[in-house]
Amino acid sequence: MTRRAMLTSLGLAGAAMAAGGIMGGSANAVYGAGAADINIVDYGAVSGGVADASDAIQSAIDAAKGGLSGAVRFPKGRWKAKNIVVENCTLAFDDGAVLVLELGANDNGLLLRSNTRVLNATFEVTNTASPPDGNTGNVFRLGDYEAVAGEVCSDVRVYGAKLYCLNATRKAQAVEVLGQVNDFALEDIVFYGPFDAGIIVHWGGDVGSGDAHNKPVTYSYHPHDGVIRNIRFLPYNDIVGNYGIILSAVYDIIVENIVFDGWICPIRILPGDVYAQVAVYAEKHKVQTGIVIRDVEIGDPPARPANKASAPIFIQGSSATVRTPIGPTYTLDAISSIRISGVAYSLSPEKAYGGSPLILVYYSSGVSLEDVTAVGFESVGEYLALVEYSNDCRIAYTGATANGSRIYGCIGCTIDARTAGTAAAQTGGKTGLTAAGATFAGTLTTALALGATTMLLSAISPAVSVPRGHRIWLGEDKSVIIAKTTPLSATEANAVPIEPSRVSEAAGTAVAIKLVCAGLTVTGSFSKWEQGVMLSDVYGARIEADFALNGKYDVLLSGSRSDCIRIDHSRFEACGHKNDGSLMANIHLGTSGDRIAVTGCVFEPQGNPFLNRHIAGNAELSNVTISDNDFGGSALPAVAIGPQSAAASEKGKISIYGNTCRNGAELIAAGAIQGMYVGGSFQGLANAAPTTGYWRAGDSLANRTPAAGAPKGWRCTATGTPGTWVSEGNL
């Protein structure tokens, strides 16, 4: 049984006991506190949880601070206090010692400064008012949102704590790590109940003590070199918390062995309000790097209002708000390094989930999510993973939701999925993985010159943020590359940073801003979907995966076009379960596309009577190669593509060669021509001289049904549509 399952089965009392088994015992026994400890009772603290012991506790801490006396001891009992400043000393809690916190809007329980230890603590918190910002309302806090130069908080350890939230609604924050904090550890901690936030690790700077969330910021510090380990987020009185762990504009943070039971938003990683624009020089290029999260259990995430921003794992690279005159920047445009591995999602049969994808990666770069499993979500109508406008990310998962997964407008990303749909998904229009793009219209406001590094656009429809690396097209063959992620307004003129332009164009030209998926790699296995993988408006993709028992298509290329696609060394088995009378194929190459290759694949129909073709496509495809595939024991004409494109351009024809079928069945359906390019000329086989399509002088076709008195073949002597074809003589 997993740790999460054990805690759930034991109930709250049992969970506390189990946690105590790991983290309980006396402070002396577990943590080795010395014999010369200072007892808070000796400084006037009265137990019972009614009389305020804050002054007595502070006096005991001040007496021990920096001395050689050992820990400040909290004996068994309930001790009421708040706003205790702890520095250069250790707080050690005996079993049964509870710190009772009744916090107003501007209170904290403990304010932890440098060289501090908190051992085996139990907290009960009630908030009498909601805090105005994240700087207050905490059980304990490290550092300060209003971070001041020279005020560093370091060498802080909290071991073996239990935090109970007694509020009826979520308005308490549990732990905040803010600003100039480094070398800290939060270990063996359990959070119970309706905390609005469990652990927040967040930048700080000159935010000001009043109206902190709206004041412009000119410098910022970012917590780093921290460990968050062995943490449990559990309900209390059947009420769960909201945010679990928030990492906002931090670096070099390790989070490991974390359990969430029913909490709403377990993990959020985002750059905060300013990202790295105003980070102090020493931290300028470190923000959002070195974040490692591993071994996470997310059990029974509850349904929530429809909002992808409440995804259980939410990673966002775009600034939430911008409080600096420098303007918005994004992790997409900087070095970021976020590694998450060993994530297990589980949903109990009696539980419902909905409202967001399980994983959202949005305007980010350098994100890796590995070894993710999802169990029990097969009928949930959400995406398992949704990756939007991101670069150089890798998402590897096992499992499925009813909507599969989606990657949208991304560059250089890898999806490694082992995903199986359901019988309903086979015929219900669902796709295991959809990769798609979109096109936005605009107008070139002023002329674009060669070498320009900015272009001016207007009439954007609709408004959109365009990520770095995508292209703005000024015609079919003229484009520029976006150099920095930039929000575009539909009502105002837009200056777009671009890589030095290699083309020029006149003012007033209509432009197309194409946010496509490019450089995509898809691996793994896809089964029991209507479409296993669908690529729509994708430029550059490689698919190397196994496909089985899908309803209509294993791979579908759709949208206005998909170019530079390789389907390589994949396996296709028993497709066609929808059986609705429509075309069903292992691979449908779409209606238009260029530079598409299907090579080295294995097709196993397994006697399925419903498949129409193994590979199908439209006439306007160009530069297609279908080679070295094994069509097994199929009785189908395996390839149905054509007739050839009529476009008089640099487009080539469809090369089909080197394919095999074990029972000797006809490989090519009527209308398709088998052959390949040798040098610049096409050489192939046909039943007759072509009457459609664009052909060049020098192309030649041998007669695939030779007979005495019939032509040996035909050669094109004049370029055209279909060109001039001359018989090469009769046999």
PDB file of C-alpha atoms in Angstrom, residues 181-437:
ATOM      1  CA  VAL A 181      16.726  33.256   2.091  1.00  0.00           C
ATOM      2  CA  ASN A 182      19.203  30.501   1.342  1.00  0.00           C
ATOM      3  CA  ASP A 183      20.422  27.279   2.915  1.00  0.00           C
ATOM      4  CA  PHE A 184      17.107  26.191   4.403  1.00  0.00           C
ATOM      5  CA  ALA A 185      15.377  22.847   4.938  1.00  0.00           C
ATOM      6  CA  LEU A 186      11.750  21.958   5.656  1.00  0.00           C
ATOM      7  CA  GLU A 187      11.531  18.238   6.413  1.00  0.00           C
ATOM      8  CA  ASP A 188       9.078  15.717   7.864  1.00  0.00           C
ATOM      9  CA  ILE A 189       6.116  18.090   8.015  1.00  0.00           C
ATOM     10  CA  VAL A 190       2.382  17.371   7.869  1.00  0.00           C
ATOM     11  CA  PHE A 191      -0.211  20.004   6.933  1.00  0.00           C
ATOM     12  CA  TYR A 192      -3.796  19.312   7.997  1.00  0.00           C
ATOM     13  CA  GLY A 193      -6.893  21.099   6.790  1.00  0.00           C
ATOM     14  CA  PRO A 194      -7.986  24.237   4.971  1.00  0.00           C
ATOM     15  CA  PHE A 195      -4.795  26.209   4.603  1.00  0.00           C
ATOM     16  CA  ASP A 196      -5.092  28.528   1.637  1.00  0.00           C
ATOM     17  CA  ALA A 197      -1.427  27.839   0.956  1.00  0.00           C
ATOM     18  CA  GLY A 198       0.912  25.230   2.421  1.00  0.00           C
ATOM     19  CA  ILE A 199       4.462  26.241   1.435  1.00  0.00           C
ATOM     20  CA  ILE A 200       5.223  29.344  -0.618  1.00  0.00           C
ATOM     21  CA  VAL A 201       8.812  30.031  -1.690  1.00  0.00           C
ATOM     22  CA  HIS A 202       8.693  33.479  -3.282  1.00  0.00           C
ATOM     23  CA  TRP A 203      10.912  36.337  -4.375  1.00  0.00           C
ATOM     24  CA  GLY A 204      11.094  39.542  -2.346  1.00  0.00           C
ATOM     25  CA  GLY A 205      12.341  43.047  -2.988  1.00  0.00           C
ATOM     26  CA  ASP A 206      11.548  46.699  -2.509  1.00  0.00           C
ATOM     27  CA  VAL A 207       7.818  46.073  -2.560  1.00  0.00           C
ATOM     28  CA  GLY A 208       7.087  48.581   0.191  1.00  0.00           C
ATOM     29  CA  SER A 209       5.297  47.931   3.444  1.00  0.00           C
ATOM     30  CA  GLY A 210       2.003  49.335   2.173  1.00  0.00           C
ATOM     31  CA  ASP A 211       0.097  48.215  -0.931  1.00  0.00           C
ATOM     32  CA  ALA A 212       2.845  45.656  -1.498  1.00  0.00           C
ATOM     33  CA  HIS A 213       1.190  43.951  -4.453  1.00  0.00           C
ATOM     34  CA  ASN A 214       0.868  47.075  -6.584  1.00  0.00           C
ATOM     35  CA  LYS A 215       4.003  49.093  -5.912  1.00  0.00           C
ATOM     36  CA  PRO A 216       6.584  49.116  -8.747  1.00  0.00           C
ATOM     37  CA  VAL A 217       9.687  47.046  -7.987  1.00  0.00           C
ATOM     38  CA  THR A 218      13.248  48.111  -8.816  1.00  0.00           C
ATOM     39  CA  TYR A 219      15.205  45.202  -7.299  1.00  0.00           C
ATOM     40  CA  SER A 220      14.452  41.688  -6.124  1.00  0.00           C
ATOM     41  CA  TYR A 221      16.053  38.755  -4.290  1.00  0.00           C
ATOM     42  CA  HIS A 222      15.195  35.104  -4.902  1.00  0.00           C
ATOM     43  CA  PRO A 223      15.254  32.212  -2.404  1.00  0.00           C
ATOM     44  CA  HIS A 224      17.681  29.430  -3.280  1.00  0.00           C
ATOM     45  CA  ASP A 225      19.588  26.400  -2.004  1.00  0.00           C
ATOM     46  CA  GLY A 226      16.611  24.935  -0.202  1.00  0.00           C
ATOM     47  CA  VAL A 227      15.259  21.456   0.494  1.00  0.00           C
ATOM     48  CA  ILE A 228      11.594  20.578   1.001  1.00  0.00           C
ATOM     49  CA  ARG A 229      11.397  16.893   1.867  1.00  0.00           C
ATOM     50  CA  ASN A 230       8.961  14.336   3.296  1.00  0.00           C
ATOM     51  CA  ILE A 231       5.880  16.539   3.337  1.00  0.00           C
ATOM     52  CA  ARG A 232       2.226  15.451   3.659  1.00  0.00           C
ATOM     53  CA  PHE A 233      -0.786  17.586   2.779  1.00  0.00           C
ATOM     54  CA  LEU A 234      -3.905  16.045   4.340  1.00  0.00           C
ATOM     55  CA  PRO A 235      -7.511  17.028   5.099  1.00  0.00           C
ATOM     56  CA  TYR A 236      -8.750  17.929   8.562  1.00  0.00           C
ATOM     57  CA  ASN A 237     -12.395  17.454   9.514  1.00  0.00           C
ATOM     58  CA  ASP A 238     -12.880  16.470   5.852  1.00  0.00           C
ATOM     59  CA  ILE A 239     -11.759  19.923   4.661  1.00  0.00           C
ATOM     60  CA  VAL A 240      -8.777  20.098   2.311  1.00  0.00           C
ATOM     61  CA  GLY A 241      -6.357  22.898   1.604  1.00  0.00           C
ATOM     62  CA  ASN A 242      -5.962  24.896  -1.578  1.00  0.00           C
ATOM     63  CA  TYR A 243      -2.390  25.508  -2.811  1.00  0.00           C
ATOM     64  CA  GLY A 244       0.199  22.956  -1.720  1.00  0.00           C
ATOM     65  CA  ILE A 245       3.676  24.103  -2.816  1.00  0.00           C
ATOM     66  CA  ILE A 246       4.245  27.338  -4.754  1.00  0.00           C
ATOM     67  CA  LEU A 247       7.705  28.104  -6.148  1.00  0.00           C
ATOM     68  CA  SER A 248       7.780  31.659  -7.469  1.00  0.00           C
ATOM     69  CA  ALA A 249      10.957  33.046  -9.062  1.00  0.00           C
ATOM     70  CA  VAL A 250      13.371  30.824  -7.146  1.00  0.00           C
ATOM     71  CA  TYR A 251      16.368  28.682  -8.022  1.00  0.00           C
ATOM     72  CA  ASP A 252      18.251  25.598  -6.829  1.00  0.00           C
ATOM     73  CA  ILE A 253      15.344  24.146  -4.847  1.00  0.00           C
ATOM     74  CA  ILE A 254      14.856  20.401  -4.239  1.00  0.00           C
ATOM     75  CA  VAL A 255      11.390  19.072  -3.430  1.00  0.00           C
ATOM     76  CA  GLU A 256      11.021  15.338  -2.810  1.00  0.00           C
ATOM     77  CA  ASN A 257       8.768  12.701  -1.290  1.00  0.00           C
ATOM     78  CA  ILE A 258       5.556  14.711  -1.204  1.00  0.00           C
ATOM     79  CA  VAL A 259       1.979  13.431  -0.713  1.00  0.00           C
ATOM     80  CA  PHE A 260      -1.212  15.382  -1.468  1.00  0.00           C
ATOM     81  CA  ASP A 261      -4.514  13.902  -0.346  1.00  0.00           C
ATOM     82  CA  GLY A 262      -7.414  15.845  -1.851  1.00  0.00           C
ATOM     83  CA  TRP A 263      -5.693  19.255  -1.938  1.00  0.00           C
ATOM     84  CA  ILE A 264      -6.890  21.422  -4.819  1.00  0.00           C
ATOM     85  CA  CYS A 265      -3.716  22.885  -6.409  1.00  0.00           C
ATOM     86  CA  PRO A 266      -0.762  20.749  -5.303  1.00  0.00           C
ATOM     87  CA  ILE A 267       2.200  22.233  -7.216  1.00  0.00           C
ATOM     88  CA  ARG A 268       2.592  25.630  -8.879  1.00  0.00           C
ATOM     89  CA  ILE A 269       5.813  26.929 -10.439  1.00  0.00           C
ATOM     90  CA  LEU A 270       5.728  30.452 -11.844  1.00  0.00           C
ATOM     91  CA  PRO A 271       7.959  33.506 -12.202  1.00  0.00           C
ATOM     92  CA  GLY A 272       5.857  35.773 -10.012  1.00  0.00           C
ATOM     93  CA  ASP A 273       5.218  39.404 -10.800  1.00  0.00           C
ATOM     94  CA  VAL A 274       8.648  40.369 -12.100  1.00  0.00           C
ATOM     95  CA  TYR A 275      10.559  37.186 -13.026  1.00  0.00           C
ATOM     96  CA  ALA A 276      14.219  38.153 -13.535  1.00  0.00           C
ATOM     97  CA  GLN A 277      13.823  41.687 -14.879  1.00  0.00           C
ATOM     98  CA  VAL A 278      14.936  43.320 -11.647  1.00  0.00           C
ATOM     99  CA  ALA A 279      16.776  40.481  -9.932  1.00  0.00           C
ATOM    100  CA  VAL A 280      19.961  41.630  -8.233  1.00  0.00           C
ATOM    101  CA  TYR A 281      23.025  41.062 -10.396  1.00  0.00           C
ATOM    102  CA  ALA A 282      24.185  37.927  -8.565  1.00  0.00           C
ATOM    103  CA  GLU A 283      20.863  36.209  -9.309  1.00  0.00           C
ATOM    104  CA  LYS A 284      20.020  37.690 -12.705  1.00  0.00           C
ATOM    105  CA  HIS A 285      20.458  34.535 -14.778  1.00  0.00           C
ATOM    106  CA  LYS A 286      19.604  31.965 -12.110  1.00  0.00           C
ATOM    107  CA  VAL A 287      15.880  32.534 -11.585  1.00  0.00           C
ATOM    108  CA  GLN A 288      13.755  29.491 -12.527  1.00  0.00           C
ATOM    109  CA  THR A 289      16.804  27.211 -12.794  1.00  0.00           C
ATOM    110  CA  GLY A 290      17.802  24.181 -10.769  1.00  0.00           C
ATOM    111  CA  ILE A 291      14.267  23.301  -9.638  1.00  0.00           C
ATOM    112  CA  VAL A 292      14.063  19.551  -8.980  1.00  0.00           C
ATOM    113  CA  ILE A 293      10.865  17.858  -7.816  1.00  0.00           C
ATOM    114  CA  ARG A 294      10.669  14.091  -7.425  1.00  0.00           C
ATOM    115  CA  ASP A 295       8.497  11.376  -5.905  1.00  0.00           C
ATOM    116  CA  VAL A 296       5.106  13.045  -5.663  1.00  0.00           C
ATOM    117  CA  GLU A 297       1.732  11.391  -4.959  1.00  0.00           C
ATOM    118  CA  ILE A 298      -1.413  13.336  -5.863  1.00  0.00           C
ATOM    119  CA  GLY A 299      -4.423  11.470  -4.537  1.00  0.00           C
ATOM    120  CA  ASP A 300      -8.053  12.313  -5.311  1.00  0.00           C
ATOM    121  CA  PRO A 301      -7.659  15.876  -6.573  1.00  0.00           C
ATOM    122  CA  PRO A 302     -11.166  17.331  -6.266  1.00  0.00           C
ATOM    123  CA  ALA A 303     -13.301  18.818  -9.018  1.00  0.00           C
ATOM    124  CA  ARG A 304     -12.863  22.545  -9.401  1.00  0.00           C
ATOM    125  CA  PRO A 305     -14.348  25.354 -11.537  1.00  0.00           C
ATOM    126  CA  ALA A 306     -13.360  25.065 -15.188  1.00  0.00           C
ATOM    127  CA  ASN A 307      -9.990  26.823 -15.261  1.00  0.00           C
ATOM    128  CA  LYS A 308      -6.787  25.365 -16.631  1.00  0.00           C
ATOM    129  CA  ALA A 309      -4.805  27.568 -14.209  1.00  0.00           C
ATOM    130  CA  SER A 310      -5.945  25.338 -11.345  1.00  0.00           C
ATOM    131  CA  ALA A 311      -4.186  22.278 -12.779  1.00  0.00           C
ATOM    132  CA  PRO A 312      -2.723  20.032 -10.041  1.00  0.00           C
ATOM    133  CA  ILE A 313       0.716  20.589 -11.575  1.00  0.00           C
ATOM    134  CA  PHE A 314       0.826  24.101 -13.018  1.00  0.00           C
ATOM    135  CA  ILE A 315       3.997  25.486 -14.609  1.00  0.00           C
ATOM    136  CA  GLN A 316       3.797  28.964 -16.097  1.00  0.00           C
ATOM    137  CA  GLY A 317       6.579  31.011 -17.611  1.00  0.00           C
ATOM    138  CA  SER A 318       4.745  34.275 -18.216  1.00  0.00           C
ATOM    139  CA  SER A 319       4.772  36.933 -15.522  1.00  0.00           C
ATOM    140  CA  ALA A 320       1.547  37.138 -13.543  1.00  0.00           C
ATOM    141  CA  THR A 321       1.634  40.944 -13.491  1.00  0.00           C
ATOM    142  CA  VAL A 322       4.358  43.359 -14.471  1.00  0.00           C
ATOM    143  CA  ARG A 323       5.498  45.886 -11.877  1.00  0.00           C
ATOM    144  CA  THR A 324       8.551  47.277 -13.590  1.00  0.00           C
ATOM    145  CA  PRO A 325       9.063  49.724 -16.468  1.00  0.00           C
ATOM    146  CA  ILE A 326      11.260  47.155 -18.194  1.00  0.00           C
ATOM    147  CA  GLY A 327       8.178  45.348 -19.490  1.00  0.00           C
ATOM    148  CA  PRO A 328       7.208  41.689 -19.487  1.00  0.00           C
ATOM    149  CA  THR A 329       9.664  38.888 -20.077  1.00  0.00           C
ATOM    150  CA  TYR A 330       9.128  35.165 -19.933  1.00  0.00           C
ATOM    151  CA  THR A 331      10.955  32.022 -18.956  1.00  0.00           C
ATOM    152  CA  LEU A 332      10.513  31.144 -22.609  1.00  0.00           C
ATOM    153  CA  ASP A 333      13.140  33.770 -23.413  1.00  0.00           C
ATOM    154  CA  ALA A 334      15.632  32.813 -20.720  1.00  0.00           C
ATOM    155  CA  ILE A 335      17.404  29.745 -19.416  1.00  0.00           C
ATOM    156  CA  SER A 336      15.124  27.725 -17.210  1.00  0.00           C
ATOM    157  CA  SER A 337      15.581  24.291 -15.748  1.00  0.00           C
ATOM    158  CA  ILE A 338      12.675  22.528 -14.083  1.00  0.00           C
ATOM    159  CA  ARG A 339      12.859  18.751 -13.584  1.00  0.00           C
ATOM    160  CA  ILE A 340       9.890  16.832 -12.167  1.00  0.00           C
ATOM    161  CA  SER A 341       9.915  13.040 -11.942  1.00  0.00           C
ATOM    162  CA  GLY A 342       8.106  10.200 -10.245  1.00  0.00           C
ATOM    163  CA  VAL A 343       4.602  11.701 -10.112  1.00  0.00           C
ATOM    164  CA  ALA A 344       1.679   9.352  -9.339  1.00  0.00           C
ATOM    165  CA  TYR A 345      -1.893  10.607  -9.794  1.00  0.00           C
ATOM    166  CA  SER A 346      -4.715   8.443  -8.427  1.00  0.00           C
ATOM    167  CA  LEU A 347      -8.483   8.886  -8.397  1.00  0.00           C
ATOM    168  CA  SER A 348     -10.656   6.635  -6.243  1.00  0.00           C
ATOM    169  CA  PRO A 349     -13.731   5.097  -7.957  1.00  0.00           C
ATOM    170  CA  GLU A 350     -16.161   7.097  -5.838  1.00  0.00           C
ATOM    171  CA  LYS A 351     -14.419  10.430  -6.490  1.00  0.00           C
ATOM    172  CA  ALA A 352     -15.076  12.953  -9.272  1.00  0.00           C
ATOM    173  CA  TYR A 353     -12.533  15.174 -10.992  1.00  0.00           C
ATOM    174  CA  GLY A 354     -12.829  17.947 -13.563  1.00  0.00           C
ATOM    175  CA  GLY A 355     -12.141  21.572 -14.385  1.00  0.00           C
ATOM    176  CA  SER A 356      -8.496  21.498 -15.498  1.00  0.00           C
ATOM    177  CA  PRO A 357      -5.847  19.290 -17.109  1.00  0.00           C
ATOM    178  CA  LEU A 358      -3.770  17.200 -14.724  1.00  0.00           C
ATOM    179  CA  ILE A 359      -0.609  18.889 -16.042  1.00  0.00           C
ATOM    180  CA  LEU A 360      -0.306  22.362 -17.552  1.00  0.00           C
ATOM    181  CA  VAL A 361       2.953  23.740 -18.975  1.00  0.00           C
ATOM    182  CA  TYR A 362       2.360  27.259 -20.296  1.00  0.00           C
ATOM    183  CA  TYR A 363       4.786  29.749 -21.888  1.00  0.00           C
ATOM    184  CA  SER A 364       7.737  27.856 -20.421  1.00  0.00           C
ATOM    185  CA  SER A 365      11.047  26.373 -21.514  1.00  0.00           C
ATOM    186  CA  GLY A 366      13.377  23.658 -20.297  1.00  0.00           C
ATOM    187  CA  VAL A 367      10.660  21.777 -18.403  1.00  0.00           C
ATOM    188  CA  SER A 368      10.977  18.018 -17.982  1.00  0.00           C
ATOM    189  CA  LEU A 369       8.156  15.911 -16.521  1.00  0.00           C
ATOM    190  CA  GLU A 370       9.267  12.271 -16.372  1.00  0.00           C
ATOM    191  CA  ASP A 371       7.722   9.082 -15.035  1.00  0.00           C
ATOM    192  CA  VAL A 372       4.223  10.468 -14.568  1.00  0.00           C
ATOM    193  CA  THR A 373       1.427   7.930 -14.051  1.00  0.00           C
ATOM    194  CA  ALA A 374      -2.317   8.534 -13.847  1.00  0.00           C
ATOM    195  CA  VAL A 375      -4.696   5.822 -12.590  1.00  0.00           C
ATOM    196  CA  GLY A 376      -8.480   6.134 -12.411  1.00  0.00           C
ATOM    197  CA  PHE A 377      -8.911   9.132 -14.756  1.00  0.00           C
ATOM    198  CA  GLU A 378      -9.920   7.219 -17.899  1.00  0.00           C
ATOM    199  CA  SER A 379     -13.441   8.686 -17.930  1.00  0.00           C
ATOM    200  CA  VAL A 380     -12.460  12.230 -16.891  1.00  0.00           C
ATOM    201  CA  GLY A 381     -13.206  14.751 -19.649  1.00  0.00           C
ATOM    202  CA  GLU A 382      -9.987  16.766 -19.311  1.00  0.00           C
ATOM    203  CA  TYR A 383      -6.528  16.641 -20.861  1.00  0.00           C
ATOM    204  CA  LEU A 384      -3.952  14.612 -19.006  1.00  0.00           C
ATOM    205  CA  ALA A 385      -1.202  16.977 -20.206  1.00  0.00           C
ATOM    206  CA  LEU A 386      -1.708  20.369 -21.864  1.00  0.00           C
ATOM    207  CA  VAL A 387       1.477  22.046 -23.137  1.00  0.00           C
ATOM    208  CA  GLU A 388       1.017  25.489 -24.694  1.00  0.00           C
ATOM    209  CA  TYR A 389       3.454  27.965 -26.300  1.00  0.00           C
ATOM    210  CA  SER A 390       6.501  26.316 -24.734  1.00  0.00           C
ATOM    211  CA  ASN A 391      10.000  25.423 -25.934  1.00  0.00           C
ATOM    212  CA  ASP A 392      12.345  22.503 -25.352  1.00  0.00           C
ATOM    213  CA  CYS A 393      10.121  20.577 -22.949  1.00  0.00           C
ATOM    214  CA  ARG A 394       9.822  16.826 -22.373  1.00  0.00           C
ATOM    215  CA  ILE A 395       6.642  15.232 -21.026  1.00  0.00           C
ATOM    216  CA  ALA A 396       6.657  11.471 -20.353  1.00  0.00           C
ATOM    217  CA  TYR A 397       3.558   9.816 -18.915  1.00  0.00           C
ATOM    218  CA  THR A 398       1.601   6.591 -18.558  1.00  0.00           C
ATOM    219  CA  GLY A 399      -2.190   6.590 -18.349  1.00  0.00           C
ATOM    220  CA  ALA A 400      -5.059   8.524 -19.861  1.00  0.00           C
ATOM    221  CA  THR A 401      -7.977  10.827 -19.415  1.00  0.00           C
ATOM    222  CA  ALA A 402     -10.957  10.718 -21.773  1.00  0.00           C
ATOM    223  CA  ASN A 403      -9.640  13.725 -23.714  1.00  0.00           C
ATOM    224  CA  GLY A 404      -6.085  12.468 -24.146  1.00  0.00           C
ATOM    225  CA  SER A 405      -3.352  15.124 -24.192  1.00  0.00           C
ATOM    226  CA  ARG A 406      -2.652  18.224 -26.279  1.00  0.00           C
ATOM    227  CA  ILE A 407       0.434  20.201 -27.288  1.00  0.00           C
ATOM    228  CA  TYR A 408      -0.213  23.591 -28.827  1.00  0.00           C
ATOM    229  CA  GLY A 409       2.110  26.096 -30.517  1.00  0.00           C
ATOM    230  CA  CYS A 410       5.317  24.558 -29.088  1.00  0.00           C
ATOM    231  CA  ILE A 411       8.872  24.292 -30.427  1.00  0.00           C
ATOM    232  CA  GLY A 412      11.383  21.494 -29.827  1.00  0.00           C
ATOM    233  CA  CYS A 413       9.237  19.451 -27.439  1.00  0.00           C
ATOM    234  CA  THR A 414       9.120  15.681 -26.838  1.00  0.00           C
ATOM    235  CA  ILE A 415       6.089  13.666 -25.780  1.00  0.00           C
ATOM    236  CA  ASP A 416       6.715  10.100 -24.620  1.00  0.00           C
ATOM    237  CA  ALA A 417       3.311   8.588 -23.835  1.00  0.00           C
ATOM    238  CA  ARG A 418       2.038   5.150 -22.931  1.00  0.00           C
ATOM    239  CA  THR A 419      -1.638   5.802 -23.150  1.00  0.00           C
ATOM    240  CA  ALA A 420      -4.760   3.705 -23.747  1.00  0.00           C
ATOM    241  CA  GLY A 421      -8.249   5.043 -24.209  1.00  0.00           C
ATOM    242  CA  THR A 422     -11.489   3.183 -23.705  1.00  0.00           C
ATOM    243  CA  ALA A 423     -14.068   1.523 -25.952  1.00  0.00           C
ATOM    244  CA  ALA A 424     -15.972   4.828 -25.870  1.00  0.00           C
ATOM    245  CA  ALA A 425     -12.855   6.714 -26.969  1.00  0.00           C
ATOM    246  CA  GLN A 426     -12.386   4.395 -29.969  1.00  0.00           C
ATOM    247  CA  THR A 427     -15.557   5.703 -31.578  1.00  0.00           C
ATOM    248  CA  GLY A 428     -16.109   8.980 -29.732  1.00  0.00           C
ATOM    249  CA  GLY A 429     -13.854  11.329 -31.675  1.00  0.00           C
ATOM    250  CA  LYS A 430     -11.100  11.287 -29.035  1.00  0.00           C
ATOM    251  CA  THR A 431      -7.390  11.499 -29.794  1.00  0.00           C
ATOM    252  CA  GLY A 432      -4.564  10.156 -27.658  1.00  0.00           C
ATOM    253  CA  LEU A 433      -2.310  13.107 -28.493  1.00  0.00           C
ATOM    254  CA  THR A 434      -3.183  16.204 -30.502  1.00  0.00           C
ATOM    255  CA  ALA A 435      -0.462  18.574 -31.683  1.00  0.00           C
ATOM    256  CA  ALA A 436      -1.838  21.754 -33.208  1.00  0.00           C
ATOM    257  CA  GLY A 437      -1.104  25.318 -34.147  1.00  0.00           C
TER     258      GLY A 437
END
